[in-house]
Tab-separated table of C-alpha atoms and ligand atoms in Angstrom:
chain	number	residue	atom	x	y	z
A	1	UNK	CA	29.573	138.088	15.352
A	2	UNK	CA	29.431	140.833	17.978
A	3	UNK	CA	30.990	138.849	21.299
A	4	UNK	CA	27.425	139.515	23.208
A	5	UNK	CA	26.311	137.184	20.492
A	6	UNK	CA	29.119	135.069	20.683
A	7	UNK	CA	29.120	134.450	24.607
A	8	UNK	CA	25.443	133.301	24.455
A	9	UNK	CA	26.358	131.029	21.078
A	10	UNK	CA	29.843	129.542	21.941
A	11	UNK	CA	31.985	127.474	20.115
A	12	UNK	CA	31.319	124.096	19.698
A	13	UNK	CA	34.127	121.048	20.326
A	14	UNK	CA	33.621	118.179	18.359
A	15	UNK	CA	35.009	115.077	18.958
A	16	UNK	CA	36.840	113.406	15.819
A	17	UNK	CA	34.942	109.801	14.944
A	18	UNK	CA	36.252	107.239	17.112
A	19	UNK	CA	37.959	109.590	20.111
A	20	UNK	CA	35.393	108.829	22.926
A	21	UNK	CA	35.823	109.979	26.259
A	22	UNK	CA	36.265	107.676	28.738
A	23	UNK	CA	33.652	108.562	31.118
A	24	UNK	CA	30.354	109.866	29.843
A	25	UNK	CA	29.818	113.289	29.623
A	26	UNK	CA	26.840	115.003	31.472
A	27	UNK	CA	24.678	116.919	29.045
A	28	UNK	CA	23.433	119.864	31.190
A	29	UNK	CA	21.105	121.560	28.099
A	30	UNK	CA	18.044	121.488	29.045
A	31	UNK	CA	16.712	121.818	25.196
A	32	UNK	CA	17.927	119.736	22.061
A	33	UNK	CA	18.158	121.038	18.502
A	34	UNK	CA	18.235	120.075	14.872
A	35	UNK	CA	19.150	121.583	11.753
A	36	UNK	CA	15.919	122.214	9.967
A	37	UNK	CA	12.279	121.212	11.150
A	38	UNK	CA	12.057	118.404	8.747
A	39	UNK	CA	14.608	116.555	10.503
A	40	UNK	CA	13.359	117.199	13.759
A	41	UNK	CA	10.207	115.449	12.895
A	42	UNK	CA	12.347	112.462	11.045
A	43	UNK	CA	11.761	108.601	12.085
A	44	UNK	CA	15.518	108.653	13.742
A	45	UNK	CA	14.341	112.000	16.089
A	46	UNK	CA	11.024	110.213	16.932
A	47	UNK	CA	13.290	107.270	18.109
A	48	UNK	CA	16.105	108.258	19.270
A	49	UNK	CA	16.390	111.833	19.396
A	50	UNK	CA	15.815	114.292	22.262
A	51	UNK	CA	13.936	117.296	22.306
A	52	UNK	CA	13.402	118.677	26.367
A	53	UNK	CA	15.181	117.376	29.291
A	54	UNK	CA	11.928	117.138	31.061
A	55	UNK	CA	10.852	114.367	28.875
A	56	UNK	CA	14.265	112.694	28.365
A	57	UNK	CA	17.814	113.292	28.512
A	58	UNK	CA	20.922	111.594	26.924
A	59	UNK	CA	22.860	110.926	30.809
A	60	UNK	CA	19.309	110.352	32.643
A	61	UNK	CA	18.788	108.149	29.886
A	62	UNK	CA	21.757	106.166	30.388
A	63	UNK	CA	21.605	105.807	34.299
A	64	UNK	CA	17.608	104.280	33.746
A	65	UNK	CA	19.265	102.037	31.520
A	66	UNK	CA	21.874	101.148	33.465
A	67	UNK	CA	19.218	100.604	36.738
A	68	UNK	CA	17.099	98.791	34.669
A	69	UNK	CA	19.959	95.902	33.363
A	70	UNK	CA	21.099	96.244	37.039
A	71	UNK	CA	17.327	95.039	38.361
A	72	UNK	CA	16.963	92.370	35.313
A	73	UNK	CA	14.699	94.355	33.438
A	74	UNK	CA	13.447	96.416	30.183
A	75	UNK	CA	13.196	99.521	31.020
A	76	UNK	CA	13.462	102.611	34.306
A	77	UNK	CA	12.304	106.207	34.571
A	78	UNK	CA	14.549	108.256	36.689
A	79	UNK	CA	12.930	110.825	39.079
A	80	UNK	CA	13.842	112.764	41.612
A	81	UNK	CA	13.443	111.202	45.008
A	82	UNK	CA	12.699	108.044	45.951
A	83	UNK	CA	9.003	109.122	47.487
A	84	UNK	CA	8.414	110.308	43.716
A	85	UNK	CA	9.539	107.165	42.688
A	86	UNK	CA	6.515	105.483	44.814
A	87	UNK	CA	4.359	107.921	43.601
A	88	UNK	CA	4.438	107.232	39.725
A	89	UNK	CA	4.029	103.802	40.757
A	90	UNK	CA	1.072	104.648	42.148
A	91	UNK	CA	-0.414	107.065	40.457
A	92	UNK	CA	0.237	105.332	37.401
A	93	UNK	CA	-1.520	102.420	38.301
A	94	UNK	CA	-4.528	103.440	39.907
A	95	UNK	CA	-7.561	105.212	39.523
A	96	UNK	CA	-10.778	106.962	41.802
A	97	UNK	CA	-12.779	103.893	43.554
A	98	UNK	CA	-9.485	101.445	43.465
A	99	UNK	CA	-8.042	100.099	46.565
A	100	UNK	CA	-4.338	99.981	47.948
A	101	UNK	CA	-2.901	97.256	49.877
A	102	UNK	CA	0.239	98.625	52.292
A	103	UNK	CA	1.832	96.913	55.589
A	104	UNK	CA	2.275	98.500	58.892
A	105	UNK	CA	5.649	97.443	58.216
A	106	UNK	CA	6.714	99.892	55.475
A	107	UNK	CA	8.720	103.161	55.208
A	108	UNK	CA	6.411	106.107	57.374
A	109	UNK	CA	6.151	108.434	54.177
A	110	UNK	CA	5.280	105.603	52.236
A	111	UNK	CA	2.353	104.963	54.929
A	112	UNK	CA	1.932	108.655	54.919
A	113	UNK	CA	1.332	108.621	51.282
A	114	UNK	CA	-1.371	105.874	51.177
A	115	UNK	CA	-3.149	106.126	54.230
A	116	UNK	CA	-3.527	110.330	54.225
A	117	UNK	CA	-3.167	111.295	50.400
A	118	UNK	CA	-3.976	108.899	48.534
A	119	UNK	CA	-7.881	109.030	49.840
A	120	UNK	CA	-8.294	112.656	49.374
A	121	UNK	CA	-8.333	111.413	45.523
A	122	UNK	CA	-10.625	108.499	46.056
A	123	UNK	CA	-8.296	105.706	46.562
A	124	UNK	CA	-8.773	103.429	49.444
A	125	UNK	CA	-6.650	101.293	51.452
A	126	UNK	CA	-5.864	98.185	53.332
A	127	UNK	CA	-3.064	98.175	55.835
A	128	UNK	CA	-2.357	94.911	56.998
A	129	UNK	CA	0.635	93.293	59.011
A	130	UNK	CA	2.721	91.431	56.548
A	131	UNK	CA	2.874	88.182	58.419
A	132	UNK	CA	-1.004	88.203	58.024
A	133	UNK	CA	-1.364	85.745	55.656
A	134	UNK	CA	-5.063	85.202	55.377
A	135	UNK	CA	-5.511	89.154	55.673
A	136	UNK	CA	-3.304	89.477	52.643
A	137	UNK	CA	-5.485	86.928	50.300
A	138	UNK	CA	-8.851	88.107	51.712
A	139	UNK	CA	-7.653	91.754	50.604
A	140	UNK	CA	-6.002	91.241	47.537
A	141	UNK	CA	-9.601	88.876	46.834
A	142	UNK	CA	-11.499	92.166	46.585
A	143	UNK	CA	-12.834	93.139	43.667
A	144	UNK	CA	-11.552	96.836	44.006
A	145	UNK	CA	-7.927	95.382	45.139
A	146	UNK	CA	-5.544	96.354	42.476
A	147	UNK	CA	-2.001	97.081	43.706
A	148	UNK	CA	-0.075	96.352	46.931
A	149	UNK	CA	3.038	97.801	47.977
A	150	UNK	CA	5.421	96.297	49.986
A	151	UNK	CA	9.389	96.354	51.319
A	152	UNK	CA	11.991	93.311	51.781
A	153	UNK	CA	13.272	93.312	54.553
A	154	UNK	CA	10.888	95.759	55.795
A	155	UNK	CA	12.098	98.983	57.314
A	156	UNK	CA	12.943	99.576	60.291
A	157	UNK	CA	12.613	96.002	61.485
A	158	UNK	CA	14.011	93.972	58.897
A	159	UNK	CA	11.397	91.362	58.287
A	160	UNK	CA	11.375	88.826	55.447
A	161	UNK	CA	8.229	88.287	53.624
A	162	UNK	CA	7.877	86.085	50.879
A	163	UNK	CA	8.162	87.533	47.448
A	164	UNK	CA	7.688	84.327	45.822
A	165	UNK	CA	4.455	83.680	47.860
A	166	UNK	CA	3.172	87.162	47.738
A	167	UNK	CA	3.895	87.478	44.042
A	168	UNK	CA	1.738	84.089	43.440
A	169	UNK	CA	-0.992	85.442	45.792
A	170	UNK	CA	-1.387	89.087	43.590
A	171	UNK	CA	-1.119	87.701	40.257
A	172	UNK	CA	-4.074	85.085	41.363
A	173	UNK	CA	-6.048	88.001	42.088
A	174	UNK	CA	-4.849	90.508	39.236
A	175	UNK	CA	-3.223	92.517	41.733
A	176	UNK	CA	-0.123	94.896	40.613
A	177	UNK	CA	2.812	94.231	42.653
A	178	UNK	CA	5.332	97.102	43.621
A	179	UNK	CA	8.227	96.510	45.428
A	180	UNK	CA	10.274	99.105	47.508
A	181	UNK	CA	13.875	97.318	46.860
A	182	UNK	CA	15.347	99.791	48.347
A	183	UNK	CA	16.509	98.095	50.925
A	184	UNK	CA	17.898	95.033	49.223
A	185	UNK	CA	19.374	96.947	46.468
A	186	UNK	CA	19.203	97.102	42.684
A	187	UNK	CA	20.714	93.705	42.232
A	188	UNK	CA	18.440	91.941	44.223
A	189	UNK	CA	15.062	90.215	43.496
A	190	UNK	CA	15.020	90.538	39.809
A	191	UNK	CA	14.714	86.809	39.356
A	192	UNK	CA	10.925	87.368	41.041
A	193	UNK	CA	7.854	88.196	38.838
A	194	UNK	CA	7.137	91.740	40.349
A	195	UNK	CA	5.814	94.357	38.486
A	196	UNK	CA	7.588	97.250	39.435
A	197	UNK	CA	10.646	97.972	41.541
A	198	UNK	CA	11.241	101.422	43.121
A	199	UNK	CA	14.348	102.722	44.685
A	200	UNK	CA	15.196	105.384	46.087
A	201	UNK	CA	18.542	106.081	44.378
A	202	UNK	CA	19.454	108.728	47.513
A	203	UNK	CA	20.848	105.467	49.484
A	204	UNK	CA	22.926	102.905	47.890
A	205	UNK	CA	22.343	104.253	44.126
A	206	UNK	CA	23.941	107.289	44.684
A	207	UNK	CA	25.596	106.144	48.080
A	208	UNK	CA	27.640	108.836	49.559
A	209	UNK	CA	24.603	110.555	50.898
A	210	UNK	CA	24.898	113.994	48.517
A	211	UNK	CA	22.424	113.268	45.867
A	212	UNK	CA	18.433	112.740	45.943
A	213	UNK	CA	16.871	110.885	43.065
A	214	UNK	CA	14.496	107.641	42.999
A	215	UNK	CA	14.044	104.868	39.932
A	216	UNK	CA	10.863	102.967	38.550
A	217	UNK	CA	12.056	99.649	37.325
A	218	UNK	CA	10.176	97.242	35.384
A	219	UNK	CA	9.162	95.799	31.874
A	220	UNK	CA	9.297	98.237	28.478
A	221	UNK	CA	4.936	97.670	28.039
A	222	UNK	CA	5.075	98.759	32.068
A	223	UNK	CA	7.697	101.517	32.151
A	224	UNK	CA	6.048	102.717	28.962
A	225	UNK	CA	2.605	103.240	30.588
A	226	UNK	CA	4.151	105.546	33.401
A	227	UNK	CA	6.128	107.777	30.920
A	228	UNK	CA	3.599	110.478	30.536
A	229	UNK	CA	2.477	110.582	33.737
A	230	UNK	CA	6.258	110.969	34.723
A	231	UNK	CA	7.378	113.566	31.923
A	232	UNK	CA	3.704	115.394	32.524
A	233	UNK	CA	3.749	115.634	36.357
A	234	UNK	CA	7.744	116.709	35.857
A	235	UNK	CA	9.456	115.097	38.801
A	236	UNK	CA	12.545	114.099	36.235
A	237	UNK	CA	16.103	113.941	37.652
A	238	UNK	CA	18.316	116.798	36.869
A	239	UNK	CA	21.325	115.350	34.631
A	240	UNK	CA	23.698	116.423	36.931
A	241	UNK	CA	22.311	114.437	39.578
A	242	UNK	CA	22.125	111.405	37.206
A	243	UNK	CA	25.893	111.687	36.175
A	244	UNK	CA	26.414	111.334	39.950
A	245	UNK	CA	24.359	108.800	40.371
A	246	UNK	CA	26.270	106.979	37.549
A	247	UNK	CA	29.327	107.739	39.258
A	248	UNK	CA	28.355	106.324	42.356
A	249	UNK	CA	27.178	103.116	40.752
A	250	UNK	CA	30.600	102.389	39.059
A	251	UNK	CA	31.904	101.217	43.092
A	252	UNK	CA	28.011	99.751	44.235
A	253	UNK	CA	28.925	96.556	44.409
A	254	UNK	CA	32.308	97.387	46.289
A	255	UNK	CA	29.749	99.481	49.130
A	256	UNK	CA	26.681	97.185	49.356
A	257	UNK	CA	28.898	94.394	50.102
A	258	UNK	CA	31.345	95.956	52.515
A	259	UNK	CA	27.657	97.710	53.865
A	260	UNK	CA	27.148	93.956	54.509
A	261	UNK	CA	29.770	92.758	55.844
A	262	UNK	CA	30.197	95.976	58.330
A	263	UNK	CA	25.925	95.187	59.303
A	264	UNK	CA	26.831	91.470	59.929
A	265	UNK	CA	29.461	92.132	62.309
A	266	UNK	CA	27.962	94.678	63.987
A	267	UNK	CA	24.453	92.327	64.621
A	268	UNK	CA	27.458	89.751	65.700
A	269	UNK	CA	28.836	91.915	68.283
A	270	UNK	CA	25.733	93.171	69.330
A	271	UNK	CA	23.886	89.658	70.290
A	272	UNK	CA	26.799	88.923	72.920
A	273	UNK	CA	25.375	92.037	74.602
A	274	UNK	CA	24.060	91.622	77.839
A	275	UNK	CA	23.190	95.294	77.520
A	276	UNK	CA	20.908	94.251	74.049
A	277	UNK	CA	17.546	92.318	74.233
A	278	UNK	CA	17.246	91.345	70.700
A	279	UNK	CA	18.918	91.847	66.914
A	280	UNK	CA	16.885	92.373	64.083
A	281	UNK	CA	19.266	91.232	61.195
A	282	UNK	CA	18.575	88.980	58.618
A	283	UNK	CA	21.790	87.529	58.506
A	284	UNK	CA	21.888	86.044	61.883
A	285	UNK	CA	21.052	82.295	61.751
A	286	UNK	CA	18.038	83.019	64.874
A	287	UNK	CA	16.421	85.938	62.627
A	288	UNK	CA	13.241	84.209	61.665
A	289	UNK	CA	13.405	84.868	58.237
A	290	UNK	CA	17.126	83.820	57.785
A	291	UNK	CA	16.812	81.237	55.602
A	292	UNK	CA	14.087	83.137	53.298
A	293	UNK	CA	16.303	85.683	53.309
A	294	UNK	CA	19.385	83.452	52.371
A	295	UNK	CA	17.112	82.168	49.529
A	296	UNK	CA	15.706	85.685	47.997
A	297	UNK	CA	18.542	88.270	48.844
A	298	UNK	CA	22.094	88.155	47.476
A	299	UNK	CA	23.227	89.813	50.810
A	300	UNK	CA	21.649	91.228	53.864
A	301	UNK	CA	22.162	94.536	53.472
A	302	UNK	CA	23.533	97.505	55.960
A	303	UNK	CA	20.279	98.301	58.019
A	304	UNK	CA	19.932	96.176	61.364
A	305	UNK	CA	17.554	97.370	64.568
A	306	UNK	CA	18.025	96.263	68.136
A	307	UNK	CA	16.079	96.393	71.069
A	308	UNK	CA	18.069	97.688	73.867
A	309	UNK	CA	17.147	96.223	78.180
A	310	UNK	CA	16.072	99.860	78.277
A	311	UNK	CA	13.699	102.723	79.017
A	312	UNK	CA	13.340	105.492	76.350
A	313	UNK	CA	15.539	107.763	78.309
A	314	UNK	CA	18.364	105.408	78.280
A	315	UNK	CA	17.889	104.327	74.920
A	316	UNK	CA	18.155	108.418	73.859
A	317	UNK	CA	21.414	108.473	75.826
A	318	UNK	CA	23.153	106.101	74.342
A	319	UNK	CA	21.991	107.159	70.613
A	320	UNK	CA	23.631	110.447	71.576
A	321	UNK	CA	26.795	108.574	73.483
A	322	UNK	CA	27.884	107.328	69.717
A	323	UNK	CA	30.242	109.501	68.394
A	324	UNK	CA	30.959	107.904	65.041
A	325	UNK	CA	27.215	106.874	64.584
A	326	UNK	CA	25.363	110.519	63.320
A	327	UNK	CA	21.806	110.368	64.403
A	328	UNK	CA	20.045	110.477	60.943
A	329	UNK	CA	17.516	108.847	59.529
A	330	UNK	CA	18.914	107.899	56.501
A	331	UNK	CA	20.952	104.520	55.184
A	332	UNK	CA	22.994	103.510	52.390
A	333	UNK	CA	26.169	106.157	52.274
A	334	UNK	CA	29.524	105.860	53.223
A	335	UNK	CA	29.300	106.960	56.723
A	336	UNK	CA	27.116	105.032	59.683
A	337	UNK	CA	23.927	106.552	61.072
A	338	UNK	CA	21.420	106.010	64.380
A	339	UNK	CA	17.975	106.633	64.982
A	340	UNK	CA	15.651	106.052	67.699
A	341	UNK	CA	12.819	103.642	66.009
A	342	UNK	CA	9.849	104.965	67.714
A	343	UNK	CA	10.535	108.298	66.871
A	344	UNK	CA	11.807	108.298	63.204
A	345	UNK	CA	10.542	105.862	61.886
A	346	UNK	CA	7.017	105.040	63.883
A	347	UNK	CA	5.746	108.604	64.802
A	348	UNK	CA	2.213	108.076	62.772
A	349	UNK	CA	1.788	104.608	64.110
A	350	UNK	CA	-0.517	104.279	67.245
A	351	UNK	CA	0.009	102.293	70.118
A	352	UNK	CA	-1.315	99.038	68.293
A	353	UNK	CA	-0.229	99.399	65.029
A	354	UNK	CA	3.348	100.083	66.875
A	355	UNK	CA	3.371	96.842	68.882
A	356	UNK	CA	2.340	94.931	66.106
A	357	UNK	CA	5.172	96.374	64.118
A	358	UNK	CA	7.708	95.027	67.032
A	359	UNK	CA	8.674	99.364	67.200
A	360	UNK	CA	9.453	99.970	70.941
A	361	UNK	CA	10.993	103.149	72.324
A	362	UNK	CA	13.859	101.700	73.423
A	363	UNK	CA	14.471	100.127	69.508
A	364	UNK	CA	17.469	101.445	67.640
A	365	UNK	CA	18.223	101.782	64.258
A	366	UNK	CA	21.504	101.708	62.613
A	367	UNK	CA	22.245	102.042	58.724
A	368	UNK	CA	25.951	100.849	59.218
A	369	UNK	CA	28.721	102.915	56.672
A	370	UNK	CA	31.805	101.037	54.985
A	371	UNK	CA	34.114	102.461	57.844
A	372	UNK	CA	36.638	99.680	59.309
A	373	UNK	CA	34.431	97.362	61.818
A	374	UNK	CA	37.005	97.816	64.604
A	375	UNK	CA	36.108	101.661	64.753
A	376	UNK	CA	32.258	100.899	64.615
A	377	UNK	CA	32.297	98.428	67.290
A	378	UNK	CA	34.648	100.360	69.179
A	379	UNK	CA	31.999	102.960	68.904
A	380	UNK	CA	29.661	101.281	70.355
A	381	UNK	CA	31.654	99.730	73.098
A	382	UNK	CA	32.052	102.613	74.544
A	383	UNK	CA	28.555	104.131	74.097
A	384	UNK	CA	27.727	101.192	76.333
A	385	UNK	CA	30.076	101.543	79.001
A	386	UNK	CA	29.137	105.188	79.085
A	387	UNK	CA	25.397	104.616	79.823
A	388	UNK	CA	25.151	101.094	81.454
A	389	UNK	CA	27.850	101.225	83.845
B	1	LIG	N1	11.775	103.833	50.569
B	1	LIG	C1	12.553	103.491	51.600
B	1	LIG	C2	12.569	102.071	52.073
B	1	LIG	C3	13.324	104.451	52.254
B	1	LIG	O1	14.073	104.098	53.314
B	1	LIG	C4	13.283	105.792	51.785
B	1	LIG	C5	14.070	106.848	52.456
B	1	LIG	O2	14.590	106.670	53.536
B	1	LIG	C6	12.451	106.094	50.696
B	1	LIG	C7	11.724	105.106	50.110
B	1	LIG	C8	12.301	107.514	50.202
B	1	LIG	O3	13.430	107.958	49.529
B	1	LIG	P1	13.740	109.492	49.271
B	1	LIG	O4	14.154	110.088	50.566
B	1	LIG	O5	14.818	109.455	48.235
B	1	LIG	O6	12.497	110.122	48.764
């Protein structure tokens, strides 16, 4: 073999049976190959064998598996981002002349998504506060209701709803239920009867803020429905994202619970702050949906808002005071982040739609990092002395 052949057709390693590597390796090739055609179109190929790694690929394959036992279900597809993640769900599940439930208090893109894309396509929508009970039956009552989408604890203002109740409420009504877990994490709310969990695997999944990708979580009849849509519209994770992703998951219980315990302190120190109206946290005892949230979550999670005794100018200065805080609008990696609610997170909503979703411009979000406490609080200490004194 001439070596221009050879460097294009390189030697193969083998492993000898029974010497496994200890951590998985990632399989970059984007095709798969067998010996003759005949094989290729065997019962064990059909199965188990893989062809393209837009349609499936031996370490994507074993992170949706892993995210799936992880959530207490069948089956996952991996994708990209988290938005595509919402976006099979969707898709997937609706058609022209079907109609969308979604809460003012969900993730913007998410509201971007369903209140100025999805109609271009003939899909309608009802946005609704989550609190509003008799909204949410009347709605999901429709005959041309058939999914609703909604976050616990919401984002950016950490409100409980009740999955149990909701859950009860769509299946009455034949209503698909999609949960953005996001939030809570994938070992949260599996015990519930929802249809499908996404994540977006960019915040705790992968968790040290360096890889994009999103999950679809739910039963193998459900997951199986979405596949074609997903390997057809081609918003698949890259492997090497997914072998990060599976690297990040080996410590995730290690971060979400330190992310926990760092988010509980901080809401702690922050109610004895004369400088602080109010705490948004779920895991403070005066959060109105504390002891929902003690029931459904397994912890509280690393995002908590505040509303600061300020005016918007004020508020801005002491976002930019924090030094250890990076103003970002992300959550769920190693390092703590800041944003100014109104602004990140409530730009689309108008004045109404903001007040009814508690977003003022002088509330602040943090996504709090596994850094020691002392340093965080510290942080903030002196953020506070710099712009109140
Ligand atoms: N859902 C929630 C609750 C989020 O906070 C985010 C991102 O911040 C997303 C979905 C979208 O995730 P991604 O940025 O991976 O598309």
């Amino acid at each position: 073999m001439k070596k221009e052949t050879l460097v294009t057709h390189q030697p193969q390693v083998a492993l000898p049976k029974g010497n496994t590597p200890v951590v998985s390796p990632i399989y970059r090739s984007v095709k798969f190959t067998y010996p003759t055609i005949e094989a290729s179109l065997g019962a064990e190929a059909s199965a188990h064998g893989f062809d393209y790694s837009r349609d499936a690929n031996p370490t994507t394959r074993q992170l949706e598996l892993l995210a799936a036992e992880l959530q207490d279900r069948d089956d996952a597809i991996a994708v990209a981002t988290g938005m595509a993640s919402i976006w099979l769900a969707l898709l997937g599940n609706l058609a022209c002349g079907d109609r969308i439930v979604i809460f003012t208090e969900t993730y913007r893109p998410s509201r971007v998504a369903v209140r100025e894309l999805l109609p271009r396509f003939g899909i309608e929508f009802t946005m609704l506060g989550i609190e509003d009970r008799e909204g949410i039956e009347r709605t999901f009552a429709r005959e041309d209701t058939k999914l609703v989408l909604f976050e616990s604890p919401t984002n950016p203002m950490m409100l409980v709803p009740d999955i149990a109740e909701l859950v009860a409420l769509a299946k009455r009504h034949g209503v698909t239920t999609v949960l953005d877990n996001t939030f809570a994490g994938l070992h949260s709310h599996g015990r519930f009867e929802i249809d499908y969990y996404v994540h977006s695997m960019t915040k705790y999944g992968g968790g040290h803020g360096d890889t994009l990708g999103g999950m679809v979580i739910g039963s193998t009849e459900r997951i199986a429905a979405l596949r074609r849509l997903a390997v057809n519209m081609g918003s698949t994770m890259d492997p090497g994202v997914s072998f990060l992703m599976l690297r990040g998951l080996k410590t995730y219980y290690l971060r979400y619970r330190r992310h926990s315990e760092n988010a509980q302190a901080v809401a702690e120190f922050l109610s004895q702050r004369e400088e602080v109206e109010r705490v948004f946290y779920p895991g403070l005892p005066d959060h109105p949906g504390h002891a929902l949230a003690a029931r459904q979550m397994d912890d509280f999670g690393g995002v908590l808002s505040f509303d600061l005794r300020a005016d918007k100018a004020q508020t801005w200065a002491f976002i930019d005071a924090l030094e250890l805080f990076a103003t970002a609008a992300s959550l769920g990696s190693t390092e703590s982040l800041v944003s100014p609610v109104d602004l990140y997170q409530g730009g689309d909503l108008s004045a109404e739609e903001a007040a009814q979703a508690r977003i003022r411009d002088c509330t602040v979000r943090l996504a709090v990092g596994i850094e020691h406490i002392d340093d965080l609080t510290a942080d903030l200490e002196q953020a506070f002395r710099k712009v109140f004194a």
